[in-house]
mmCIF file with all atom_site columns, C-alpha atoms in Angstrom:
data_model
loop_
_atom_site.group_PDB
_atom_site.id
_atom_site.type_symbol
_atom_site.label_atom_id
_atom_site.label_alt_id
_atom_site.label_comp_id
_atom_site.label_asym_id
_atom_site.label_entity_id
_atom_site.label_seq_id
_atom_site.pdbx_PDB_ins_code
_atom_site.Cartn_x
_atom_site.Cartn_y
_atom_site.Cartn_z
_atom_site.occupancy
_atom_site.B_iso_or_equiv
_atom_site.pdbx_formal_charge
_atom_site.auth_seq_id
_atom_site.auth_comp_id
_atom_site.auth_asym_id
_atom_site.auth_atom_id
_atom_site.pdbx_PDB_model_num
ATOM 1   C CA . GLY A 1 1   ? 117.311 74.974  98.250  1.00 0.00 ? 1   GLY A CA 1
ATOM 2   C CA . ALA A 1 2   ? 119.647 77.798  98.339  1.00 0.00 ? 2   ALA A CA 1
ATOM 3   C CA . VAL A 1 3   ? 119.341 79.875  101.552 1.00 0.00 ? 3   VAL A CA 1
ATOM 4   C CA . VAL A 1 4   ? 120.629 83.273  102.287 1.00 0.00 ? 4   VAL A CA 1
ATOM 5   C CA . SER A 1 5   ? 120.647 84.589  105.711 1.00 0.00 ? 5   SER A CA 1
ATOM 6   C CA . GLN A 1 6   ? 120.524 88.158  106.706 1.00 0.00 ? 6   GLN A CA 1
ATOM 7   C CA . HIS A 1 7   ? 121.289 89.445  110.302 1.00 0.00 ? 7   HIS A CA 1
ATOM 8   C CA . PRO A 1 8   ? 119.910 91.519  112.126 1.00 0.00 ? 8   PRO A CA 1
ATOM 9   C CA . SER A 1 9   ? 116.411 91.367  111.087 1.00 0.00 ? 9   SER A CA 1
ATOM 10  C CA . ARG A 1 10  ? 115.605 94.607  112.744 1.00 0.00 ? 10  ARG A CA 1
ATOM 11  C CA . VAL A 1 11  ? 117.575 97.580  113.955 1.00 0.00 ? 11  VAL A CA 1
ATOM 12  C CA . ILE A 1 12  ? 116.473 100.697 115.758 1.00 0.00 ? 12  ILE A CA 1
ATOM 13  C CA . CYS A 1 13  ? 119.275 103.332 116.820 1.00 0.00 ? 13  CYS A CA 1
ATOM 14  C CA . LYS A 1 14  ? 119.990 106.836 117.409 1.00 0.00 ? 14  LYS A CA 1
ATOM 15  C CA . SER A 1 15  ? 121.005 109.247 114.698 1.00 0.00 ? 15  SER A CA 1
ATOM 16  C CA . GLY A 1 16  ? 124.750 109.292 113.890 1.00 0.00 ? 16  GLY A CA 1
ATOM 17  C CA . THR A 1 17  ? 125.245 105.616 114.630 1.00 0.00 ? 17  THR A CA 1
ATOM 18  C CA . SER A 1 18  ? 126.788 103.206 112.103 1.00 0.00 ? 18  SER A CA 1
ATOM 19  C CA . VAL A 1 19  ? 125.044 99.883  111.483 1.00 0.00 ? 19  VAL A CA 1
ATOM 20  C CA . LYS A 1 20  ? 126.374 96.915  110.013 1.00 0.00 ? 20  LYS A CA 1
ATOM 21  C CA . ILE A 1 21  ? 124.252 94.305  108.378 1.00 0.00 ? 21  ILE A CA 1
ATOM 22  C CA . GLU A 1 22  ? 125.596 90.795  107.562 1.00 0.00 ? 22  GLU A CA 1
ATOM 23  C CA . CYS A 1 23  ? 124.466 88.636  104.620 1.00 0.00 ? 23  CYS A CA 1
ATOM 24  C CA . ARG A 1 24  ? 125.462 85.065  104.363 1.00 0.00 ? 24  ARG A CA 1
ATOM 25  C CA . SER A 1 25  ? 125.127 82.340  101.758 1.00 0.00 ? 25  SER A CA 1
ATOM 26  C CA . LEU A 1 26  ? 124.496 79.105  103.931 1.00 0.00 ? 26  LEU A CA 1
ATOM 27  C CA . ASP A 1 27  ? 124.840 76.350  101.617 1.00 0.00 ? 27  ASP A CA 1
ATOM 28  C CA . PHE A 1 28  ? 126.583 77.622  98.500  1.00 0.00 ? 28  PHE A CA 1
ATOM 29  C CA . GLN A 1 29  ? 129.560 80.159  97.622  1.00 0.00 ? 29  GLN A CA 1
ATOM 30  C CA . ALA A 1 30  ? 128.861 83.410  96.262  1.00 0.00 ? 30  ALA A CA 1
ATOM 31  C CA . THR A 1 31  ? 131.580 85.611  94.783  1.00 0.00 ? 31  THR A CA 1
ATOM 32  C CA . THR A 1 32  ? 128.985 88.140  93.980  1.00 0.00 ? 32  THR A CA 1
ATOM 33  C CA . MET A 1 33  ? 126.137 89.456  96.061  1.00 0.00 ? 33  MET A CA 1
ATOM 34  C CA . PHE A 1 34  ? 123.821 92.351  95.987  1.00 0.00 ? 34  PHE A CA 1
ATOM 35  C CA . TRP A 1 35  ? 122.444 95.055  98.163  1.00 0.00 ? 35  TRP A CA 1
ATOM 36  C CA . TYR A 1 36  ? 119.168 96.548  97.764  1.00 0.00 ? 36  TYR A CA 1
ATOM 37  C CA . ARG A 1 37  ? 116.973 99.050  99.469  1.00 0.00 ? 37  ARG A CA 1
ATOM 38  C CA . GLN A 1 38  ? 113.133 99.419  99.764  1.00 0.00 ? 38  GLN A CA 1
ATOM 39  C CA . PHE A 1 39  ? 111.228 102.294 100.846 1.00 0.00 ? 39  PHE A CA 1
ATOM 40  C CA . PRO A 1 40  ? 107.445 101.822 101.877 1.00 0.00 ? 40  PRO A CA 1
ATOM 41  C CA . LYS A 1 41  ? 105.271 101.074 99.066  1.00 0.00 ? 41  LYS A CA 1
ATOM 42  C CA . GLN A 1 42  ? 107.982 101.097 96.559  1.00 0.00 ? 42  GLN A CA 1
ATOM 43  C CA . SER A 1 43  ? 110.100 98.608  94.776  1.00 0.00 ? 43  SER A CA 1
ATOM 44  C CA . LEU A 1 44  ? 113.445 97.259  95.434  1.00 0.00 ? 44  LEU A CA 1
ATOM 45  C CA . MET A 1 45  ? 116.219 99.515  94.337  1.00 0.00 ? 45  MET A CA 1
ATOM 46  C CA . LEU A 1 46  ? 119.576 98.081  93.733  1.00 0.00 ? 46  LEU A CA 1
ATOM 47  C CA . MET A 1 47  ? 122.253 99.816  95.780  1.00 0.00 ? 47  MET A CA 1
ATOM 48  C CA . ALA A 1 48  ? 125.315 98.168  94.962  1.00 0.00 ? 48  ALA A CA 1
ATOM 49  C CA . THR A 1 49  ? 127.096 94.783  93.465  1.00 0.00 ? 49  THR A CA 1
ATOM 50  C CA . SER A 1 50  ? 129.531 93.262  96.084  1.00 0.00 ? 50  SER A CA 1
ATOM 51  C CA . ASN A 1 51  ? 132.360 91.340  94.723  1.00 0.00 ? 51  ASN A CA 1
ATOM 52  C CA . GLU A 1 52  ? 134.518 88.829  96.772  1.00 0.00 ? 52  GLU A CA 1
ATOM 53  C CA . GLY A 1 53  ? 138.069 90.291  97.340  1.00 0.00 ? 53  GLY A CA 1
ATOM 54  C CA . SER A 1 54  ? 137.489 93.284  95.322  1.00 0.00 ? 54  SER A CA 1
ATOM 55  C CA . LYS A 1 55  ? 135.558 96.693  95.556  1.00 0.00 ? 55  LYS A CA 1
ATOM 56  C CA . ALA A 1 56  ? 131.851 96.873  95.296  1.00 0.00 ? 56  ALA A CA 1
ATOM 57  C CA . THR A 1 57  ? 130.286 98.456  92.210  1.00 0.00 ? 57  THR A CA 1
ATOM 58  C CA . TYR A 1 58  ? 127.566 101.200 93.306  1.00 0.00 ? 58  TYR A CA 1
ATOM 59  C CA . GLU A 1 59  ? 124.720 102.155 91.340  1.00 0.00 ? 59  GLU A CA 1
ATOM 60  C CA . GLN A 1 60  ? 124.323 105.610 90.344  1.00 0.00 ? 60  GLN A CA 1
ATOM 61  C CA . GLY A 1 61  ? 123.488 108.110 93.331  1.00 0.00 ? 61  GLY A CA 1
ATOM 62  C CA . VAL A 1 62  ? 124.593 105.882 95.992  1.00 0.00 ? 62  VAL A CA 1
ATOM 63  C CA . GLU A 1 63  ? 127.235 107.164 98.320  1.00 0.00 ? 63  GLU A CA 1
ATOM 64  C CA . LYS A 1 64  ? 129.881 104.729 98.620  1.00 0.00 ? 64  LYS A CA 1
ATOM 65  C CA . ASP A 1 65  ? 131.430 106.477 101.479 1.00 0.00 ? 65  ASP A CA 1
ATOM 66  C CA . LYS A 1 66  ? 128.050 106.269 103.227 1.00 0.00 ? 66  LYS A CA 1
ATOM 67  C CA . PHE A 1 67  ? 127.197 102.591 102.489 1.00 0.00 ? 67  PHE A CA 1
ATOM 68  C CA . LEU A 1 68  ? 130.461 100.562 103.005 1.00 0.00 ? 68  LEU A CA 1
ATOM 69  C CA . ILE A 1 69  ? 130.472 97.193  101.653 1.00 0.00 ? 69  ILE A CA 1
ATOM 70  C CA . ASN A 1 70  ? 132.904 94.367  102.560 1.00 0.00 ? 70  ASN A CA 1
ATOM 71  C CA . HIS A 1 71  ? 132.831 90.830  100.833 1.00 0.00 ? 71  HIS A CA 1
ATOM 72  C CA . ALA A 1 72  ? 135.730 89.200  102.734 1.00 0.00 ? 72  ALA A CA 1
ATOM 73  C CA . SER A 1 73  ? 134.693 85.738  101.891 1.00 0.00 ? 73  SER A CA 1
ATOM 74  C CA . LEU A 1 74  ? 132.819 83.475  99.519  1.00 0.00 ? 74  LEU A CA 1
ATOM 75  C CA . THR A 1 75  ? 129.899 83.277  101.936 1.00 0.00 ? 75  THR A CA 1
ATOM 76  C CA . LEU A 1 76  ? 129.741 86.747  103.802 1.00 0.00 ? 76  LEU A CA 1
ATOM 77  C CA . SER A 1 77  ? 128.933 90.345  102.388 1.00 0.00 ? 77  SER A CA 1
ATOM 78  C CA . THR A 1 78  ? 128.357 93.129  104.987 1.00 0.00 ? 78  THR A CA 1
ATOM 79  C CA . LEU A 1 79  ? 126.693 96.688  104.473 1.00 0.00 ? 79  LEU A CA 1
ATOM 80  C CA . THR A 1 80  ? 127.646 99.285  106.940 1.00 0.00 ? 80  THR A CA 1
ATOM 81  C CA . VAL A 1 81  ? 125.611 102.137 107.129 1.00 0.00 ? 81  VAL A CA 1
ATOM 82  C CA . THR A 1 82  ? 127.686 104.904 108.573 1.00 0.00 ? 82  THR A CA 1
ATOM 83  C CA . SER A 1 83  ? 126.569 107.772 110.469 1.00 0.00 ? 83  SER A CA 1
ATOM 84  C CA . ALA A 1 84  ? 123.121 106.848 109.936 1.00 0.00 ? 84  ALA A CA 1
ATOM 85  C CA . HIS A 1 85  ? 120.164 109.585 109.879 1.00 0.00 ? 85  HIS A CA 1
ATOM 86  C CA . PRO A 1 86  ? 116.519 109.009 109.730 1.00 0.00 ? 86  PRO A CA 1
ATOM 87  C CA . GLU A 1 87  ? 116.399 109.291 105.942 1.00 0.00 ? 87  GLU A CA 1
ATOM 88  C CA . ASP A 1 88  ? 118.369 106.252 105.943 1.00 0.00 ? 88  ASP A CA 1
ATOM 89  C CA . SER A 1 89  ? 115.649 104.554 107.621 1.00 0.00 ? 89  SER A CA 1
ATOM 90  C CA . SER A 1 90  ? 114.600 101.636 105.075 1.00 0.00 ? 90  SER A CA 1
ATOM 91  C CA . PHE A 1 91  ? 114.340 97.831  104.535 1.00 0.00 ? 91  PHE A CA 1
ATOM 92  C CA . TYR A 1 92  ? 117.576 96.588  103.277 1.00 0.00 ? 92  TYR A CA 1
ATOM 93  C CA . ILE A 1 93  ? 117.799 93.339  101.339 1.00 0.00 ? 93  ILE A CA 1
ATOM 94  C CA . CYS A 1 94  ? 120.728 91.234  100.133 1.00 0.00 ? 94  CYS A CA 1
ATOM 95  C CA . SER A 1 95  ? 120.908 88.704  97.588  1.00 0.00 ? 95  SER A CA 1
ATOM 96  C CA . ALA A 1 96  ? 123.159 86.055  96.276  1.00 0.00 ? 96  ALA A CA 1
ATOM 97  C CA . GLU A 1 97  ? 123.538 83.239  93.489  1.00 0.00 ? 97  GLU A CA 1
ATOM 98  C CA . GLY A 1 98  ? 125.394 80.061  93.494  1.00 0.00 ? 98  GLY A CA 1
ATOM 99  C CA . GLN A 1 99  ? 127.894 79.613  90.579  1.00 0.00 ? 99  GLN A CA 1
ATOM 100 C CA . GLY A 1 100 ? 126.668 76.926  88.268  1.00 0.00 ? 100 GLY A CA 1
ATOM 101 C CA . SER A 1 101 ? 124.663 77.069  85.213  1.00 0.00 ? 101 SER A CA 1
ATOM 102 C CA . LEU A 1 102 ? 124.313 80.432  83.181  1.00 0.00 ? 102 LEU A CA 1
ATOM 103 C CA . SER A 1 103 ? 120.894 81.103  84.578  1.00 0.00 ? 103 SER A CA 1
ATOM 104 C CA . GLN A 1 104 ? 121.117 80.614  88.223  1.00 0.00 ? 104 GLN A CA 1
ATOM 105 C CA . PRO A 1 105 ? 118.456 82.516  90.108  1.00 0.00 ? 105 PRO A CA 1
ATOM 106 C CA . GLN A 1 106 ? 119.420 84.875  92.779  1.00 0.00 ? 106 GLN A CA 1
ATOM 107 C CA . HIS A 1 107 ? 118.258 84.066  96.224  1.00 0.00 ? 107 HIS A CA 1
ATOM 108 C CA . PHE A 1 108 ? 117.107 86.939  98.889  1.00 0.00 ? 108 PHE A CA 1
ATOM 109 C CA . GLY A 1 109 ? 117.586 87.335  102.476 1.00 0.00 ? 109 GLY A CA 1
ATOM 110 C CA . ASP A 1 110 ? 114.766 88.176  104.577 1.00 0.00 ? 110 ASP A CA 1
ATOM 111 C CA . GLY A 1 111 ? 115.892 91.753  104.807 1.00 0.00 ? 111 GLY A CA 1
ATOM 112 C CA . THR A 1 112 ? 116.921 94.200  107.670 1.00 0.00 ? 112 THR A CA 1
ATOM 113 C CA . ARG A 1 113 ? 114.439 96.848  108.765 1.00 0.00 ? 113 ARG A CA 1
ATOM 114 C CA . LEU A 1 114 ? 116.489 99.901  109.977 1.00 0.00 ? 114 LEU A CA 1
ATOM 115 C CA . SER A 1 115 ? 114.914 102.572 111.879 1.00 0.00 ? 115 SER A CA 1
ATOM 116 C CA . ILE A 1 116 ? 116.863 105.626 112.829 1.00 0.00 ? 116 ILE A CA 1
ATOM 117 C CA . LEU A 1 117 ? 115.700 107.874 115.395 1.00 0.00 ? 117 LEU A CA 1
ATOM 118 C CA . ASP B 2 1   ? 114.792 101.197 84.422  1.00 0.00 ? 1   ASP B CA 1
ATOM 119 C CA . ALA B 2 2   ? 112.841 97.905  84.478  1.00 0.00 ? 2   ALA B CA 1
ATOM 120 C CA . LYS B 2 3   ? 112.326 96.254  80.857  1.00 0.00 ? 3   LYS B CA 1
ATOM 121 C CA . THR B 2 4   ? 108.902 94.710  81.792  1.00 0.00 ? 4   THR B CA 1
ATOM 122 C CA . THR B 2 5   ? 105.477 96.027  82.050  1.00 0.00 ? 5   THR B CA 1
ATOM 123 C CA . GLN B 2 6   ? 102.917 94.501  84.594  1.00 0.00 ? 6   GLN B CA 1
ATOM 124 C CA . PRO B 2 7   ? 99.255  95.474  85.358  1.00 0.00 ? 7   PRO B CA 1
ATOM 125 C CA . PRO B 2 8   ? 99.743  97.176  88.882  1.00 0.00 ? 8   PRO B CA 1
ATOM 126 C CA . SER B 2 9   ? 97.078  94.772  90.573  1.00 0.00 ? 9   SER B CA 1
ATOM 127 C CA . MET B 2 10  ? 94.933  91.634  90.209  1.00 0.00 ? 10  MET B CA 1
ATOM 128 C CA . ASP B 2 11  ? 92.385  89.804  92.386  1.00 0.00 ? 11  ASP B CA 1
ATOM 129 C CA . CYS B 2 12  ? 91.805  86.025  92.249  1.00 0.00 ? 12  CYS B CA 1
ATOM 130 C CA . ALA B 2 13  ? 89.367  83.855  93.856  1.00 0.00 ? 13  ALA B CA 1
ATOM 131 C CA . GLU B 2 14  ? 90.910  81.244  96.366  1.00 0.00 ? 14  GLU B CA 1
ATOM 132 C CA . GLY B 2 15  ? 91.213  77.818  94.376  1.00 0.00 ? 15  GLY B CA 1
ATOM 133 C CA . ARG B 2 16  ? 91.408  79.297  91.080  1.00 0.00 ? 16  ARG B CA 1
ATOM 134 C CA . ALA B 2 17  ? 94.221  79.800  88.755  1.00 0.00 ? 17  ALA B CA 1
ATOM 135 C CA . ALA B 2 18  ? 95.875  83.088  88.785  1.00 0.00 ? 18  ALA B CA 1
ATOM 136 C CA . ASN B 2 19  ? 97.324  84.310  85.453  1.00 0.00 ? 19  ASN B CA 1
ATOM 137 C CA . LEU B 2 20  ? 99.907  87.069  85.855  1.00 0.00 ? 20  LEU B CA 1
ATOM 138 C CA . PRO B 2 21  ? 100.839 88.701  82.516  1.00 0.00 ? 21  PRO B CA 1
ATOM 139 C CA . CYS B 2 22  ? 104.109 90.333  81.828  1.00 0.00 ? 22  CYS B CA 1
ATOM 140 C CA . ASN B 2 23  ? 105.263 92.309  78.640  1.00 0.00 ? 23  ASN B CA 1
ATOM 141 C CA . HIS B 2 24  ? 108.826 92.467  77.618  1.00 0.00 ? 24  HIS B CA 1
ATOM 142 C CA . SER B 2 25  ? 108.782 93.341  74.018  1.00 0.00 ? 25  SER B CA 1
ATOM 143 C CA . THR B 2 26  ? 112.353 94.688  73.933  1.00 0.00 ? 26  THR B CA 1
ATOM 144 C CA . ILE B 2 27  ? 113.657 91.363  75.511  1.00 0.00 ? 27  ILE B CA 1
ATOM 145 C CA . SER B 2 28  ? 117.218 90.594  74.008  1.00 0.00 ? 28  SER B CA 1
ATOM 146 C CA . GLY B 2 29  ? 118.083 86.869  72.791  1.00 0.00 ? 29  GLY B CA 1
ATOM 147 C CA . ASN B 2 30  ? 120.430 86.339  75.864  1.00 0.00 ? 30  ASN B CA 1
ATOM 148 C CA . GLU B 2 31  ? 117.949 87.462  78.477  1.00 0.00 ? 31  GLU B CA 1
ATOM 149 C CA . TYR B 2 32  ? 115.996 85.249  80.694  1.00 0.00 ? 32  TYR B CA 1
ATOM 150 C CA . VAL B 2 33  ? 112.344 85.809  82.148  1.00 0.00 ? 33  VAL B CA 1
ATOM 151 C CA . TYR B 2 34  ? 112.550 85.663  85.835  1.00 0.00 ? 34  TYR B CA 1
ATOM 152 C CA . TRP B 2 35  ? 109.482 85.814  88.260  1.00 0.00 ? 35  TRP B CA 1
ATOM 153 C CA . TYR B 2 36  ? 109.985 86.764  91.927  1.00 0.00 ? 36  TYR B CA 1
ATOM 154 C CA . ARG B 2 37  ? 107.377 87.520  94.715  1.00 0.00 ? 37  ARG B CA 1
ATOM 155 C CA . GLN B 2 38  ? 107.447 89.470  97.835  1.00 0.00 ? 38  GLN B CA 1
ATOM 156 C CA . ILE B 2 39  ? 105.059 88.856  100.765 1.00 0.00 ? 39  ILE B CA 1
ATOM 157 C CA . HIS B 2 40  ? 104.713 91.860  102.892 1.00 0.00 ? 40  HIS B CA 1
ATOM 158 C CA . SER B 2 41  ? 107.976 92.657  105.059 1.00 0.00 ? 41  SER B CA 1
ATOM 159 C CA . GLN B 2 42  ? 109.878 89.802  103.504 1.00 0.00 ? 42  GLN B CA 1
ATOM 160 C CA . GLY B 2 43  ? 112.675 89.490  101.078 1.00 0.00 ? 43  GLY B CA 1
ATOM 161 C CA . PRO B 2 44  ? 111.769 88.415  97.576  1.00 0.00 ? 44  PRO B CA 1
ATOM 162 C CA . GLN B 2 45  ? 111.087 84.684  96.852  1.00 0.00 ? 45  GLN B CA 1
ATOM 163 C CA . TYR B 2 46  ? 112.204 83.031  93.559  1.00 0.00 ? 46  TYR B CA 1
ATOM 164 C CA . ILE B 2 47  ? 109.513 81.485  91.726  1.00 0.00 ? 47  ILE B CA 1
ATOM 165 C CA . ILE B 2 48  ? 110.577 80.211  88.265  1.00 0.00 ? 48  ILE B CA 1
ATOM 166 C CA . HIS B 2 49  ? 112.570 81.431  85.122  1.00 0.00 ? 49  HIS B CA 1
ATOM 167 C CA . GLY B 2 50  ? 112.584 80.571  81.577  1.00 0.00 ? 50  GLY B CA 1
ATOM 168 C CA . LEU B 2 51  ? 114.468 81.540  78.252  1.00 0.00 ? 51  LEU B CA 1
ATOM 169 C CA . LYS B 2 52  ? 112.004 80.507  75.610  1.00 0.00 ? 52  LYS B CA 1
ATOM 170 C CA . ASN B 2 53  ? 110.378 77.164  76.459  1.00 0.00 ? 53  ASN B CA 1
ATOM 171 C CA . ASN B 2 54  ? 107.508 76.949  78.907  1.00 0.00 ? 54  ASN B CA 1
ATOM 172 C CA . GLU B 2 55  ? 108.606 75.890  82.453  1.00 0.00 ? 55  GLU B CA 1
ATOM 173 C CA . THR B 2 56  ? 106.784 74.310  85.269  1.00 0.00 ? 56  THR B CA 1
ATOM 174 C CA . ASN B 2 57  ? 107.893 73.620  88.714  1.00 0.00 ? 57  ASN B CA 1
ATOM 175 C CA . GLU B 2 58  ? 106.097 72.862  92.087  1.00 0.00 ? 58  GLU B CA 1
ATOM 176 C CA . MET B 2 59  ? 105.252 76.408  92.509  1.00 0.00 ? 59  MET B CA 1
ATOM 177 C CA . ALA B 2 60  ? 104.174 77.829  89.159  1.00 0.00 ? 60  ALA B CA 1
ATOM 178 C CA . SER B 2 61  ? 104.246 77.664  85.362  1.00 0.00 ? 61  SER B CA 1
ATOM 179 C CA . LEU B 2 62  ? 105.686 80.035  83.031  1.00 0.00 ? 62  LEU B CA 1
ATOM 180 C CA . ILE B 2 63  ? 104.337 80.430  79.531  1.00 0.00 ? 63  ILE B CA 1
ATOM 181 C CA . ILE B 2 64  ? 106.560 82.515  77.162  1.00 0.00 ? 64  ILE B CA 1
ATOM 182 C CA . THR B 2 65  ? 105.265 83.517  73.759  1.00 0.00 ? 65  THR B CA 1
ATOM 183 C CA . GLU B 2 66  ? 106.981 82.390  70.723  1.00 0.00 ? 66  GLU B CA 1
ATOM 184 C CA . ASP B 2 67  ? 108.271 85.836  69.735  1.00 0.00 ? 67  ASP B CA 1
ATOM 185 C CA . ARG B 2 68  ? 109.244 86.159  73.522  1.00 0.00 ? 68  ARG B CA 1
ATOM 186 C CA . LYS B 2 69  ? 107.764 89.740  73.847  1.00 0.00 ? 69  LYS B CA 1
ATOM 187 C CA . SER B 2 70  ? 105.383 88.549  76.666  1.00 0.00 ? 70  SER B CA 1
ATOM 188 C CA . SER B 2 71  ? 104.936 85.936  79.186  1.00 0.00 ? 71  SER B CA 1
ATOM 189 C CA . THR B 2 72  ? 102.472 84.770  81.813  1.00 0.00 ? 72  THR B CA 1
ATOM 190 C CA . LEU B 2 73  ? 102.894 83.313  85.146  1.00 0.00 ? 73  LEU B CA 1
ATOM 191 C CA . ILE B 2 74  ? 100.370 80.849  86.213  1.00 0.00 ? 74  ILE B CA 1
ATOM 192 C CA . LEU B 2 75  ? 99.621  79.878  89.995  1.00 0.00 ? 75  LEU B CA 1
ATOM 193 C CA . PRO B 2 76  ? 97.278  76.821  89.326  1.00 0.00 ? 76  PRO B CA 1
ATOM 194 C CA . HIS B 2 77  ? 95.342  76.862  92.577  1.00 0.00 ? 77  HIS B CA 1
ATOM 195 C CA . ALA B 2 78  ? 95.903  80.145  94.155  1.00 0.00 ? 78  ALA B CA 1
ATOM 196 C CA . THR B 2 79  ? 95.607  80.382  98.028  1.00 0.00 ? 79  THR B CA 1
ATOM 197 C CA . LEU B 2 80  ? 95.345  83.174  100.490 1.00 0.00 ? 80  LEU B CA 1
ATOM 198 C CA . ARG B 2 81  ? 98.943  82.781  101.204 1.00 0.00 ? 81  ARG B CA 1
ATOM 199 C CA . ASP B 2 82  ? 99.794  83.528  97.486  1.00 0.00 ? 82  ASP B CA 1
ATOM 200 C CA . THR B 2 83  ? 98.867  87.125  98.294  1.00 0.00 ? 83  THR B CA 1
ATOM 201 C CA . ALA B 2 84  ? 101.973 88.966  97.276  1.00 0.00 ? 84  ALA B CA 1
ATOM 202 C CA . VAL B 2 85  ? 103.632 91.534  95.040  1.00 0.00 ? 85  VAL B CA 1
ATOM 203 C CA . TYR B 2 86  ? 104.838 89.526  91.841  1.00 0.00 ? 86  TYR B CA 1
ATOM 204 C CA . TYR B 2 87  ? 107.922 90.924  89.785  1.00 0.00 ? 87  TYR B CA 1
ATOM 205 C CA . CYS B 2 88  ? 108.600 89.838  86.220  1.00 0.00 ? 88  CYS B CA 1
ATOM 206 C CA . ILE B 2 89  ? 112.329 90.537  85.400  1.00 0.00 ? 89  ILE B CA 1
ATOM 207 C CA . VAL B 2 90  ? 114.507 90.102  82.370  1.00 0.00 ? 90  VAL B CA 1
ATOM 208 C CA . ARG B 2 91  ? 118.054 89.303  83.132  1.00 0.00 ? 91  ARG B CA 1
ATOM 209 C CA . VAL B 2 92  ? 120.991 88.827  80.838  1.00 0.00 ? 92  VAL B CA 1
ATOM 210 C CA . GLN B 2 93  ? 122.047 85.225  81.354  1.00 0.00 ? 93  GLN B CA 1
ATOM 211 C CA . GLY B 2 94  ? 125.426 84.825  83.069  1.00 0.00 ? 94  GLY B CA 1
ATOM 212 C CA . TYR B 2 95  ? 126.845 84.724  86.744  1.00 0.00 ? 95  TYR B CA 1
ATOM 213 C CA . GLY B 2 96  ? 126.706 88.021  88.579  1.00 0.00 ? 96  GLY B CA 1
ATOM 214 C CA . ASN B 2 97  ? 124.366 90.067  86.458  1.00 0.00 ? 97  ASN B CA 1
ATOM 215 C CA . LYS B 2 98  ? 121.912 92.212  88.194  1.00 0.00 ? 98  LYS B CA 1
ATOM 216 C CA . LEU B 2 99  ? 118.103 91.954  88.671  1.00 0.00 ? 99  LEU B CA 1
ATOM 217 C CA . VAL B 2 100 ? 116.403 95.339  87.994  1.00 0.00 ? 100 VAL B CA 1
ATOM 218 C CA . PHE B 2 101 ? 112.862 95.327  89.808  1.00 0.00 ? 101 PHE B CA 1
ATOM 219 C CA . GLY B 2 102 ? 110.049 97.076  88.449  1.00 0.00 ? 102 GLY B CA 1
ATOM 220 C CA . ALA B 2 103 ? 106.697 97.962  90.381  1.00 0.00 ? 103 ALA B CA 1
ATOM 221 C CA . GLY B 2 104 ? 105.231 94.601  90.017  1.00 0.00 ? 104 GLY B CA 1
ATOM 222 C CA . THR B 2 105 ? 101.669 93.114  90.252  1.00 0.00 ? 105 THR B CA 1
ATOM 223 C CA . ILE B 2 106 ? 99.782  93.082  93.625  1.00 0.00 ? 106 ILE B CA 1
ATOM 224 C CA . LEU B 2 107 ? 97.942  89.909  93.522  1.00 0.00 ? 107 LEU B CA 1
ATOM 225 C CA . ARG B 2 108 ? 95.202  89.616  96.084  1.00 0.00 ? 108 ARG B CA 1
ATOM 226 C CA . VAL B 2 109 ? 93.682  86.151  96.409  1.00 0.00 ? 109 VAL B CA 1
ATOM 227 C CA . LYS B 2 110 ? 90.313  86.354  98.023  1.00 0.00 ? 110 LYS B CA 1
ATOM 228 C CA . SER B 2 111 ? 88.123  83.685  99.924  1.00 0.00 ? 111 SER B CA 1
#
């Protein structure tokens, strides 16, 4: 089945550091990928839609200068949390779908747990 | 906002069928019903989806009412590894359309 790989799985870093998270579709091409954030005991919240070759579309309340998204190829999207602070500590998850039928399911990576000290 | 309503939690005995309900009374004609589950500290796992016909795969069955206002996900023989948060999501058909997650149902399978 479709596989989405996310790296790294866990990051611990100091406040003020910028952190890059990668999301790869391993066996299909994805012109669109999605980035979510999940705080403890809460559901997934969509942050942005990543579009290959164009700017990402951010959800209301998500700072685009804080969360930089680059989708440079059909199999890779990156999320960079710039100047991270403790309140950015969260579980970040990406998803992607292959092009095909109109009802293709999205497949998710295993997430990146970000801890800012 | 999520367009579905699910019970916050359910218990199920191991080996029994788990029936998870979902209400989506405002669903539109071009929206599919998707089910995902999330085991602790992992990304969501796709289970099944459907438009109006009942669907079955190796993981589960999806029963959609004729008026499409509600559906039920059935895990035929629940195991302890099925303990997870189950999300019912309606999504407009078409590539690149986003999934909006609600609170989901915490299913606890007990021995």
